[in-house]
PDB file of N, CA, C and O in Angstrom:
ATOM      1  N   MET A1350       0.859  -0.788  -0.209  1.00 50.00           N
ATOM      2  CA  MET A1350       0.253   0.136   0.140  1.00 50.00           C
ATOM      3  C   MET A1350       1.317   1.199   0.359  1.00 50.00           C
ATOM      4  O   MET A1350       1.483   1.430   0.534  1.00 50.00           O
ATOM      5  N   LEU A1351       0.541   2.383  -1.229  1.00 61.00           N
ATOM      6  CA  LEU A1351       1.107   3.341  -1.077  1.00 61.00           C
ATOM      7  C   LEU A1351       0.504   4.427   0.206  1.00 61.00           C
ATOM      8  O   LEU A1351      -0.296   4.127  -0.147  1.00 61.00           O
ATOM      9  N   ASN A1352       1.727   5.181   1.172  1.00 71.00           N
ATOM     10  CA  ASN A1352       1.557   5.681   1.827  1.00 71.00           C
ATOM     11  C   ASN A1352       1.089   7.156   0.895  1.00 71.00           C
ATOM     12  O   ASN A1352       0.855   8.766   1.936  1.00 71.00           O
ATOM     13  N   ASN A1353       1.395   7.959   0.277  1.00 83.00           N
ATOM     14  CA  ASN A1353       1.890   8.806  -0.558  1.00 83.00           C
ATOM     15  C   ASN A1353       2.541  10.337  -0.320  1.00 83.00           C
ATOM     16  O   ASN A1353       2.496  11.060   0.917  1.00 83.00           O
ATOM     17  N   ILE A1354       4.001   9.613   1.083  1.00 84.00           N
ATOM     18  CA  ILE A1354       4.741  10.206   1.119  1.00 84.00           C
ATOM     19  C   ILE A1354       6.157  10.240   0.710  1.00 84.00           C
ATOM     20  O   ILE A1354       6.531   9.185   0.773  1.00 84.00           O
ATOM     21  N   CYS A1355       6.018  11.237   1.058  1.00 86.00           N
ATOM     22  CA  CYS A1355       8.052  11.541   0.517  1.00 86.00           C
ATOM     23  C   CYS A1355       9.093  12.179   1.887  1.00 86.00           C
ATOM     24  O   CYS A1355       8.546  13.347   2.638  1.00 86.00           O
ATOM     25  N   VAL A1356       9.935  11.658   1.743  1.00 88.00           N
ATOM     26  CA  VAL A1356      11.037  11.681   2.989  1.00 88.00           C
ATOM     27  C   VAL A1356      12.089  12.438   2.372  1.00 88.00           C
ATOM     28  O   VAL A1356      12.651  11.853   1.053  1.00 88.00           O
ATOM     29  N   ILE A1357      12.949  13.679   2.732  1.00 87.00           N
ATOM     30  CA  ILE A1357      14.123  14.445   2.239  1.00 87.00           C
ATOM     31  C   ILE A1357      15.459  14.417   2.763  1.00 87.00           C
ATOM     32  O   ILE A1357      13.986  15.326   3.758  1.00 87.00           O
ATOM     33  N   ILE A1358      16.376  13.640   2.435  1.00 89.00           N
ATOM     34  CA  ILE A1358      17.128  14.118   3.496  1.00 89.00           C
ATOM     35  C   ILE A1358      18.807  14.807   2.543  1.00 89.00           C
ATOM     36  O   ILE A1358      18.725  13.895   1.610  1.00 89.00           O
ATOM     37  N   GLU A1359      18.869  15.759   3.428  1.00 90.00           N
ATOM     38  CA  GLU A1359      20.118  16.057   3.409  1.00 90.00           C
ATOM     39  C   GLU A1359      21.238  15.836   3.795  1.00 90.00           C
ATOM     40  O   GLU A1359      21.783  16.042   5.311  1.00 90.00           O
ATOM     41  N   VAL A1360      21.931  15.758   3.322  1.00 91.00           N
ATOM     42  CA  VAL A1360      23.393  14.828   4.278  1.00 91.00           C
ATOM     43  C   VAL A1360      24.787  15.758   4.002  1.00 91.00           C
ATOM     44  O   VAL A1360      24.880  15.896   2.693  1.00 91.00           O
ATOM     45  N   TYR A1361      25.796  14.948   4.771  1.00 92.00           N
ATOM     46  CA  TYR A1361      27.345  15.908   4.663  1.00 92.00           C
ATOM     47  C   TYR A1361      27.896  13.921   5.115  1.00 92.00           C
ATOM     48  O   TYR A1361      28.428  14.772   6.466  1.00 92.00           O
ATOM     49  N   ASN A1362      28.854  14.002   4.368  1.00 95.00           N
ATOM     50  CA  ASN A1362      30.404  12.875   4.613  1.00 95.00           C
ATOM     51  C   ASN A1362      29.453  11.941   6.705  1.00 95.00           C
ATOM     52  O   ASN A1362      29.516  12.188   7.524  1.00 95.00           O
ATOM     53  N   GLU A1363      28.580  11.475   5.651  1.00 95.00           N
ATOM     54  CA  GLU A1363      27.651  10.324   7.034  1.00 95.00           C
ATOM     55  C   GLU A1363      27.237   9.035   6.305  1.00 95.00           C
ATOM     56  O   GLU A1363      26.859   8.017   7.308  1.00 95.00           O
ATOM     57  N   SER A1364      29.265   8.403   6.047  1.00 95.00           N
ATOM     58  CA  SER A1364      28.570   7.247   5.559  1.00 95.00           C
ATOM     59  C   SER A1364      28.864   6.406   6.381  1.00 95.00           C
ATOM     60  O   SER A1364      28.105   5.497   5.914  1.00 95.00           O
ATOM     61  N   HIS A1365      29.845   6.581   7.334  1.00 96.00           N
ATOM     62  CA  HIS A1365      29.132   6.032   9.240  1.00 96.00           C
ATOM     63  C   HIS A1365      28.117   6.063   9.299  1.00 96.00           C
ATOM     64  O   HIS A1365      27.393   4.797  10.463  1.00 96.00           O
ATOM     65  N   ARG A1366      26.783   6.154   9.214  1.00 95.00           N
ATOM     66  CA  ARG A1366      25.335   6.131  10.182  1.00 95.00           C
ATOM     67  C   ARG A1366      24.620   6.363   9.191  1.00 95.00           C
ATOM     68  O   ARG A1366      23.061   6.120   9.360  1.00 95.00           O
ATOM     69  N   LEU A1367      24.466   6.561   7.564  1.00 96.00           N
ATOM     70  CA  LEU A1367      23.500   7.120   6.502  1.00 96.00           C
ATOM     71  C   LEU A1367      23.177   5.851   6.462  1.00 96.00           C
ATOM     72  O   LEU A1367      21.269   5.863   6.025  1.00 96.00           O
ATOM     73  N   GLU A1368      23.752   4.179   5.964  1.00 96.00           N
ATOM     74  CA  GLU A1368      22.577   3.031   5.760  1.00 96.00           C
ATOM     75  C   GLU A1368      21.554   2.641   6.753  1.00 96.00           C
ATOM     76  O   GLU A1368      20.653   2.785   6.582  1.00 96.00           O
ATOM     77  N   MET A1369      22.316   2.992   8.122  1.00 95.00           N
ATOM     78  CA  MET A1369      20.767   3.130   9.245  1.00 95.00           C
ATOM     79  C   MET A1369      19.958   3.971   8.898  1.00 95.00           C
ATOM     80  O   MET A1369      18.780   3.307   9.228  1.00 95.00           O
ATOM     81  N   CYS A1370      19.456   4.927   9.163  1.00 94.00           N
ATOM     82  CA  CYS A1370      18.740   5.815   9.239  1.00 94.00           C
ATOM     83  C   CYS A1370      18.615   6.157   7.715  1.00 94.00           C
ATOM     84  O   CYS A1370      17.255   5.520   7.361  1.00 94.00           O
ATOM     85  N   LEU A1371      18.716   4.976   6.144  1.00 96.00           N
ATOM     86  CA  LEU A1371      17.764   5.465   4.937  1.00 96.00           C
ATOM     87  C   LEU A1371      17.605   4.220   5.672  1.00 96.00           C
ATOM     88  O   LEU A1371      15.909   4.175   4.969  1.00 96.00           O
ATOM     89  N   LYS A1372      17.257   2.739   6.324  1.00 95.00           N
ATOM     90  CA  LYS A1372      16.529   1.707   6.041  1.00 95.00           C
ATOM     91  C   LYS A1372      15.314   1.640   7.017  1.00 95.00           C
ATOM     92  O   LYS A1372      15.016   1.283   6.394  1.00 95.00           O
ATOM     93  N   ASP A1373      15.230   3.116   7.915  1.00 93.00           N
ATOM     94  CA  ASP A1373      14.201   3.300   8.819  1.00 93.00           C
ATOM     95  C   ASP A1373      12.942   4.100   7.945  1.00 93.00           C
ATOM     96  O   ASP A1373      11.629   3.979   8.170  1.00 93.00           O
ATOM     97  N   PHE A1374      13.765   3.840   6.139  1.00 92.00           N
ATOM     98  CA  PHE A1374      12.216   4.932   5.144  1.00 92.00           C
ATOM     99  C   PHE A1374      12.467   4.430   4.178  1.00 92.00           C
ATOM    100  O   PHE A1374      10.917   4.583   3.390  1.00 92.00           O
ATOM    101  N   ILE A1375      12.444   2.683   4.996  1.00 87.00           N
ATOM    102  CA  ILE A1375      11.781   2.098   3.854  1.00 87.00           C
ATOM    103  C   ILE A1375      10.160   1.544   3.174  1.00 87.00           C
ATOM    104  O   ILE A1375       9.336   2.298   2.714  1.00 87.00           O
ATOM    105  N   TRP A1376       9.698   2.674   4.844  1.00 89.00           N
ATOM    106  CA  TRP A1376       8.164   2.409   4.499  1.00 89.00           C
ATOM    107  C   TRP A1376       7.665   4.086   3.925  1.00 89.00           C
ATOM    108  O   TRP A1376       6.643   4.305   2.961  1.00 89.00           O
ATOM    109  N   ALA A1377       8.276   4.582   2.802  1.00 89.00           N
ATOM    110  CA  ALA A1377       8.050   6.349   2.610  1.00 89.00           C
ATOM    111  C   ALA A1377       8.032   5.676   1.773  1.00 89.00           C
ATOM    112  O   ALA A1377       8.905   4.622   0.186  1.00 89.00           O
ATOM    113  N   ASP A1378       7.011   6.576  -0.137  1.00 89.00           N
ATOM    114  CA  ASP A1378       7.708   6.735  -1.680  1.00 89.00           C
ATOM    115  C   ASP A1378       8.567   6.784  -2.042  1.00 89.00           C
ATOM    116  O   ASP A1378       8.755   6.533  -3.616  1.00 89.00           O
ATOM    117  N   GLU A1379       8.891   7.697  -1.425  1.00 90.00           N
ATOM    118  CA  GLU A1379       9.866   8.303  -2.689  1.00 90.00           C
ATOM    119  C   GLU A1379      11.158   8.540  -1.115  1.00 90.00           C
ATOM    120  O   GLU A1379      10.351   8.936  -0.302  1.00 90.00           O
ATOM    121  N   LEU A1380      11.825   8.225  -1.940  1.00 92.00           N
ATOM    122  CA  LEU A1380      13.095   8.523  -0.643  1.00 92.00           C
ATOM    123  C   LEU A1380      14.765   9.802  -1.486  1.00 92.00           C
ATOM    124  O   LEU A1380      14.987   8.511  -1.905  1.00 92.00           O
ATOM    125  N   VAL A1381      14.655  10.540  -0.799  1.00 91.00           N
ATOM    126  CA  VAL A1381      15.280  11.492  -1.990  1.00 91.00           C
ATOM    127  C   VAL A1381      16.895  11.991  -0.723  1.00 91.00           C
ATOM    128  O   VAL A1381      16.241  12.451   0.246  1.00 91.00           O
ATOM    129  N   VAL A1382      17.716  12.103  -1.160  1.00 93.00           N
ATOM    130  CA  VAL A1382      18.430  12.500  -0.668  1.00 93.00           C
ATOM    131  C   VAL A1382      19.824  13.553  -1.026  1.00 93.00           C
ATOM    132  O   VAL A1382      19.572  13.200  -2.610  1.00 93.00           O
ATOM    133  N   PHE A1383      19.876  14.246  -1.025  1.00 90.00           N
ATOM    134  CA  PHE A1383      21.413  15.380  -1.704  1.00 90.00           C
ATOM    135  C   PHE A1383      21.840  15.261  -0.474  1.00 90.00           C
ATOM    136  O   PHE A1383      21.889  15.443   1.344  1.00 90.00           O
ATOM    137  N   VAL A1384      23.120  14.807  -0.902  1.00 92.00           N
ATOM    138  CA  VAL A1384      24.766  14.599  -0.406  1.00 92.00           C
ATOM    139  C   VAL A1384      25.053  16.354  -1.199  1.00 92.00           C
ATOM    140  O   VAL A1384      25.146  16.421  -2.380  1.00 92.00           O
ATOM    141  N   LYS A1385      25.509  17.026   0.259  1.00 90.00           N
ATOM    142  CA  LYS A1385      26.034  18.337   0.130  1.00 90.00           C
ATOM    143  C   LYS A1385      28.277  17.618  -0.482  1.00 90.00           C
ATOM    144  O   LYS A1385      28.161  17.506   0.647  1.00 90.00           O
ATOM    145  N   LYS A1386      28.351  17.396  -1.779  1.00 90.00           N
ATOM    146  CA  LYS A1386      29.661  17.038  -2.197  1.00 90.00           C
ATOM    147  C   LYS A1386      31.052  16.900  -0.599  1.00 90.00           C
ATOM    148  O   LYS A1386      31.278  16.868  -0.612  1.00 90.00           O
ATOM    149  N   SER A1387      30.032  15.543  -0.489  1.00 91.00           N
ATOM    150  CA  SER A1387      31.300  14.956   0.689  1.00 91.00           C
ATOM    151  C   SER A1387      32.408  14.295   0.503  1.00 91.00           C
ATOM    152  O   SER A1387      32.613  13.628  -1.200  1.00 91.00           O
ATOM    153  N   HIS A1388      33.128  13.997   1.387  1.00 93.00           N
ATOM    154  CA  HIS A1388      34.681  13.642   1.131  1.00 93.00           C
ATOM    155  C   HIS A1388      34.326  12.227   1.309  1.00 93.00           C
ATOM    156  O   HIS A1388      36.081  11.278   1.195  1.00 93.00           O
ATOM    157  N   ASP A1389      33.153  11.349   1.865  1.00 95.00           N
ATOM    158  CA  ASP A1389      33.928  10.673   2.007  1.00 95.00           C
ATOM    159  C   ASP A1389      32.401   9.057   1.311  1.00 95.00           C
ATOM    160  O   ASP A1389      32.274   9.600   0.093  1.00 95.00           O
ATOM    161  N   ASN A1390      32.644   7.294   1.136  1.00 96.00           N
ATOM    162  CA  ASN A1390      31.232   7.466   0.365  1.00 96.00           C
ATOM    163  C   ASN A1390      29.607   7.827   1.106  1.00 96.00           C
ATOM    164  O   ASN A1390      29.512   7.103   0.182  1.00 96.00           O
ATOM    165  N   THR A1391      29.761   7.934   1.296  1.00 96.00           N
ATOM    166  CA  THR A1391      28.034   8.561   1.465  1.00 96.00           C
ATOM    167  C   THR A1391      27.018   8.442  -0.157  1.00 96.00           C
ATOM    168  O   THR A1391      26.210   8.585  -0.034  1.00 96.00           O
ATOM    169  N   LEU A1392      28.067   9.418  -1.092  1.00 97.00           N
ATOM    170  CA  LEU A1392      26.991   9.996  -2.392  1.00 97.00           C
ATOM    171  C   LEU A1392      27.021   7.827  -2.853  1.00 97.00           C
ATOM    172  O   LEU A1392      25.563   7.007  -3.173  1.00 97.00           O
ATOM    173  N   ASP A1393      27.932   7.444  -2.575  1.00 97.00           N
ATOM    174  CA  ASP A1393      27.613   5.545  -2.639  1.00 97.00           C
ATOM    175  C   ASP A1393      26.400   5.036  -2.357  1.00 97.00           C
ATOM    176  O   ASP A1393      25.919   4.275  -3.090  1.00 97.00           O
ATOM    177  N   ILE A1394      26.276   5.050  -1.175  1.00 97.00           N
ATOM    178  CA  ILE A1394      25.927   5.154   0.183  1.00 97.00           C
ATOM    179  C   ILE A1394      24.357   4.872  -0.520  1.00 97.00           C
ATOM    180  O   ILE A1394      23.139   4.765   0.006  1.00 97.00           O
ATOM    181  N   ALA A1395      23.732   7.009  -0.324  1.00 97.00           N
ATOM    182  CA  ALA A1395      22.698   6.916  -0.831  1.00 97.00           C
ATOM    183  C   ALA A1395      22.424   6.550  -2.395  1.00 97.00           C
ATOM    184  O   ALA A1395      20.721   6.028  -1.773  1.00 97.00           O
ATOM    185  N   LYS A1396      22.834   6.057  -2.741  1.00 97.00           N
ATOM    186  CA  LYS A1396      22.303   5.845  -4.771  1.00 97.00           C
ATOM    187  C   LYS A1396      22.227   4.210  -3.981  1.00 97.00           C
ATOM    188  O   LYS A1396      21.272   3.602  -4.724  1.00 97.00           O
ATOM    189  N   LYS A1397      22.221   3.253  -3.093  1.00 96.00           N
ATOM    190  CA  LYS A1397      21.640   2.514  -3.277  1.00 96.00           C
ATOM    191  C   LYS A1397      20.574   1.977  -2.537  1.00 96.00           C
ATOM    192  O   LYS A1397      20.174   1.378  -2.439  1.00 96.00           O
ATOM    193  N   PHE A1398      20.166   3.140  -1.568  1.00 95.00           N
ATOM    194  CA  PHE A1398      18.543   3.075  -0.849  1.00 95.00           C
ATOM    195  C   PHE A1398      18.006   3.056  -1.364  1.00 95.00           C
ATOM    196  O   PHE A1398      16.526   3.520  -1.088  1.00 95.00           O
ATOM    197  N   ALA A1399      18.323   5.085  -1.624  1.00 95.00           N
ATOM    198  CA  ALA A1399      17.162   6.074  -1.748  1.00 95.00           C
ATOM    199  C   ALA A1399      16.408   6.329  -3.314  1.00 95.00           C
ATOM    200  O   ALA A1399      17.720   5.874  -4.480  1.00 95.00           O
ATOM    201  N   THR A1400      15.845   6.582  -3.664  1.00 92.00           N
ATOM    202  CA  THR A1400      14.359   6.154  -5.184  1.00 92.00           C
ATOM    203  C   THR A1400      15.012   7.116  -5.738  1.00 92.00           C
ATOM    204  O   THR A1400      15.645   7.048  -7.140  1.00 92.00           O
ATOM    205  N   HIS A1401      15.761   9.131  -4.996  1.00 92.00           N
ATOM    206  CA  HIS A1401      16.965   9.597  -6.110  1.00 92.00           C
ATOM    207  C   HIS A1401      17.215  10.455  -5.161  1.00 92.00           C
ATOM    208  O   HIS A1401      17.456  10.939  -3.943  1.00 92.00           O
ATOM    209  N   VAL A1402      18.791  10.615  -5.956  1.00 94.00           N
ATOM    210  CA  VAL A1402      19.626  11.153  -4.824  1.00 94.00           C
ATOM    211  C   VAL A1402      20.800  11.993  -5.983  1.00 94.00           C
ATOM    212  O   VAL A1402      20.199  12.019  -7.143  1.00 94.00           O
ATOM    213  N   TYR A1403      20.547  13.531  -5.170  1.00 90.00           N
ATOM    214  CA  TYR A1403      21.330  14.663  -6.158  1.00 90.00           C
ATOM    215  C   TYR A1403      22.089  15.066  -5.278  1.00 90.00           C
ATOM    216  O   TYR A1403      22.927  15.155  -3.531  1.00 90.00           O
ATOM    217  N   GLU A1404      23.459  15.509  -6.284  1.00 90.00           N
ATOM    218  CA  GLU A1404      24.562  16.494  -5.378  1.00 90.00           C
ATOM    219  C   GLU A1404      25.262  17.220  -5.373  1.00 90.00           C
ATOM    220  O   GLU A1404      24.681  17.997  -6.401  1.00 90.00           O
ATOM    221  N   THR A1405      25.192  18.185  -4.278  1.00 84.00           N
ATOM    222  CA  THR A1405      24.702  19.210  -3.821  1.00 84.00           C
ATOM    223  C   THR A1405      25.730  19.630  -3.632  1.00 84.00           C
ATOM    224  O   THR A1405      26.342  19.486  -2.883  1.00 84.00           O
ATOM    225  N   ASP A1406      26.081  21.951  -3.695  1.00 81.00           N
ATOM    226  CA  ASP A1406      27.010  22.519  -3.038  1.00 81.00           C
ATOM    227  C   ASP A1406      27.808  22.116  -2.419  1.00 81.00           C
ATOM    228  O   ASP A1406      25.944  21.800  -1.377  1.00 81.00           O
ATOM    229  N   PHE A1407      28.514  22.684  -1.394  1.00 77.00           N
ATOM    230  CA  PHE A1407      28.386  22.013   0.354  1.00 77.00           C
ATOM    231  C   PHE A1407      27.625  23.520   0.803  1.00 77.00           C
ATOM    232  O   PHE A1407      28.382  25.141  -0.021  1.00 77.00           O
ATOM    233  N   ASN A1408      27.320  23.767   1.906  1.00 72.00           N
ATOM    234  CA  ASN A1408      26.693  24.662   2.894  1.00 72.00           C
ATOM    235  C   ASN A1408      26.643  24.110   3.691  1.00 72.00           C
ATOM    236  O   ASN A1408      25.743  23.066   4.591  1.00 72.00           O
ATOM    237  N   SER A1409      26.952  25.124   4.675  1.00 66.00           N
ATOM    238  CA  SER A1409      27.287  24.897   5.821  1.00 66.00           C
ATOM    239  C   SER A1409      25.820  25.020   6.835  1.00 66.00           C
ATOM    240  O   SER A1409      26.124  24.546   8.145  1.00 66.00           O
ATOM    241  N   VAL A1410      24.966  25.902   6.463  1.00 64.00           N
ATOM    242  CA  VAL A1410      23.625  25.832   6.346  1.00 64.00           C
ATOM    243  C   VAL A1410      23.010  24.964   5.138  1.00 64.00           C
ATOM    244  O   VAL A1410      23.118  24.777   4.544  1.00 64.00           O
ATOM    245  N   SER A1411      21.245  24.970   5.906  1.00 62.00           N
ATOM    246  CA  SER A1411      20.102  24.268   5.834  1.00 62.00           C
ATOM    247  C   SER A1411      19.998  24.762   4.609  1.00 62.00           C
ATOM    248  O   SER A1411      18.708  24.972   4.707  1.00 62.00           O
ATOM    249  N   ASP A1412      20.491  26.496   4.961  1.00 62.00           N
ATOM    250  CA  ASP A1412      19.299  27.601   3.573  1.00 62.00           C
ATOM    251  C   ASP A1412      18.529  27.094   2.475  1.00 62.00           C
ATOM    252  O   ASP A1412      18.386  27.750   2.056  1.00 62.00           O
ATOM    253  N   ASN A1413      19.548  25.788   1.770  1.00 67.00           N
ATOM    254  CA  ASN A1413      19.197  25.326   0.436  1.00 67.00           C
ATOM    255  C   ASN A1413      18.388  24.509   0.607  1.00 67.00           C
ATOM    256  O   ASN A1413      17.504  23.688  -0.151  1.00 67.00           O
ATOM    257  N   ILE A1414      16.702  23.870   1.881  1.00 66.00           N
ATOM    258  CA  ILE A1414      16.255  23.319   1.872  1.00 66.00           C
ATOM    259  C   ILE A1414      15.067  23.547   1.200  1.00 66.00           C
ATOM    260  O   ILE A1414      14.916  23.853   0.294  1.00 66.00           O
ATOM    261  N   PRO A1415      14.807  25.123   0.604  1.00 64.00           N
ATOM    262  CA  PRO A1415      13.361  25.288  -0.420  1.00 64.00           C
ATOM    263  C   PRO A1415      14.036  24.748  -2.178  1.00 64.00           C
ATOM    264  O   PRO A1415      13.256  25.706  -1.943  1.00 64.00           O
ATOM    265  N   LEU A1416      15.051  25.203  -1.666  1.00 67.00           N
ATOM    266  CA  LEU A1416      15.939  25.274  -3.347  1.00 67.00           C
ATOM    267  C   LEU A1416      15.756  23.503  -3.686  1.00 67.00           C
ATOM    268  O   LEU A1416      15.432  23.124  -4.217  1.00 67.00           O
ATOM    269  N   ASN A1417      15.951  23.023  -2.704  1.00 65.00           N
ATOM    270  CA  ASN A1417      16.009  21.464  -2.782  1.00 65.00           C
ATOM    271  C   ASN A1417      15.081  21.408  -2.815  1.00 65.00           C
ATOM    272  O   ASN A1417      14.237  20.088  -3.289  1.00 65.00           O
ATOM    273  N   PHE A1418      14.166  21.163  -2.561  1.00 66.00           N
ATOM    274  CA  PHE A1418      12.345  20.106  -1.974  1.00 66.00           C
ATOM    275  C   PHE A1418      12.015  21.213  -3.499  1.00 66.00           C
ATOM    276  O   PHE A1418      11.462  20.123  -4.050  1.00 66.00           O
ATOM    277  N   LYS A1419      11.321  22.331  -4.008  1.00 66.00           N
ATOM    278  CA  LYS A1419      11.457  22.458  -5.405  1.00 66.00           C
ATOM    279  C   LYS A1419      11.575  21.339  -6.179  1.00 66.00           C
ATOM    280  O   LYS A1419      11.797  21.268  -7.030  1.00 66.00           O
ATOM    281  N   ARG A1420      13.310  21.806  -6.274  1.00 69.00           N
ATOM    282  CA  ARG A1420      14.054  21.390  -7.573  1.00 69.00           C
ATOM    283  C   ARG A1420      13.799  20.127  -7.748  1.00 69.00           C
ATOM    284  O   ARG A1420      14.307  19.471  -8.795  1.00 69.00           O
ATOM    285  N   HIS A1421      13.701  19.175  -6.384  1.00 64.00           N
ATOM    286  CA  HIS A1421      12.244  17.364  -6.402  1.00 64.00           C
ATOM    287  C   HIS A1421      11.578  17.945  -7.516  1.00 64.00           C
ATOM    288  O   HIS A1421      10.961  17.047  -8.145  1.00 64.00           O
ATOM    289  N   GLY A1422      10.581  18.388  -7.288  1.00 66.00           N
ATOM    290  CA  GLY A1422       9.301  18.473  -7.607  1.00 66.00           C
ATOM    291  C   GLY A1422       8.388  17.910  -6.610  1.00 66.00           C
ATOM    292  O   GLY A1422       7.357  16.364  -8.326  1.00 66.00           O
ATOM    293  N   THR A1423       8.017  16.952  -6.304  1.00 65.00           N
ATOM    294  CA  THR A1423       8.006  16.217  -5.778  1.00 65.00           C
ATOM    295  C   THR A1423       6.371  16.144  -5.644  1.00 65.00           C
ATOM    296  O   THR A1423       5.589  17.774  -5.730  1.00 65.00           O
ATOM    297  N   LYS A1424       5.281  14.962  -6.197  1.00 65.00           N
ATOM    298  CA  LYS A1424       4.490  15.636  -6.721  1.00 65.00           C
ATOM    299  C   LYS A1424       3.061  14.314  -5.260  1.00 65.00           C
ATOM    300  O   LYS A1424       1.931  13.847  -4.893  1.00 65.00           O
ATOM    301  N   LYS A1425       3.907  13.748  -3.941  1.00 64.00           N
ATOM    302  CA  LYS A1425       3.237  12.913  -3.274  1.00 64.00           C
ATOM    303  C   LYS A1425       2.325  14.441  -2.187  1.00 64.00           C
ATOM    304  O   LYS A1425       2.964  15.409  -2.231  1.00 64.00           O
ATOM    305  N   GLN A1426       1.575  13.424  -1.308  1.00 60.00           N
ATOM    306  CA  GLN A1426       0.899  14.223  -0.709  1.00 60.00           C
ATOM    307  C   GLN A1426       1.856  15.126   0.621  1.00 60.00           C
ATOM    308  O   GLN A1426       1.179  16.189   1.345  1.00 60.00           O
ATOM    309  N   TRP A1427       2.460  14.191   1.706  1.00 60.00           N
ATOM    310  CA  TRP A1427       3.211  14.128   2.311  1.00 60.00           C
ATOM    311  C   TRP A1427       4.527  14.909   2.300  1.00 60.00           C
ATOM    312  O   TRP A1427       4.922  14.062   1.621  1.00 60.00           O
ATOM    313  N   CYS A1428       4.762  14.728   2.514  1.00 63.00           N
ATOM    314  CA  CYS A1428       6.756  15.665   2.559  1.00 63.00           C
ATOM    315  C   CYS A1428       7.435  16.282   3.533  1.00 63.00           C
ATOM    316  O   CYS A1428       6.715  16.857   3.995  1.00 63.00           O
ATOM    317  N   PHE A1429       8.019  14.812   4.291  1.00 64.00           N
ATOM    318  CA  PHE A1429       9.348  14.879   5.275  1.00 64.00           C
ATOM    319  C   PHE A1429      10.816  15.743   5.259  1.00 64.00           C
ATOM    320  O   PHE A1429      11.308  14.813   3.817  1.00 64.00           O
ATOM    321  N   TYR A1430      11.294  16.379   5.461  1.00 64.00           N
ATOM    322  CA  TYR A1430      12.539  16.906   5.461  1.00 64.00           C
ATOM    323  C   TYR A1430      13.031  16.766   6.592  1.00 64.00           C
ATOM    324  O   TYR A1430      12.814  17.467   7.998  1.00 64.00           O
TER     325      TYR A1430
END
């Protein structure tokens, strides 16, 4: 059964815990990960589990949350960021 839910996560150098985190969202219809040009294998892990992966420039704050949300353009009824 589809929940009509999208989960969006923004990460940077989180390879040590990303897999465990992404596995917790298997209930979501869409799992979107924005990887901030990490220096570890965060991008590879995200590609393994997420439905959509985007690599973005590093930004120390999450000023780009609205831009990332708009960039993905989900049509789901609910979106969690």
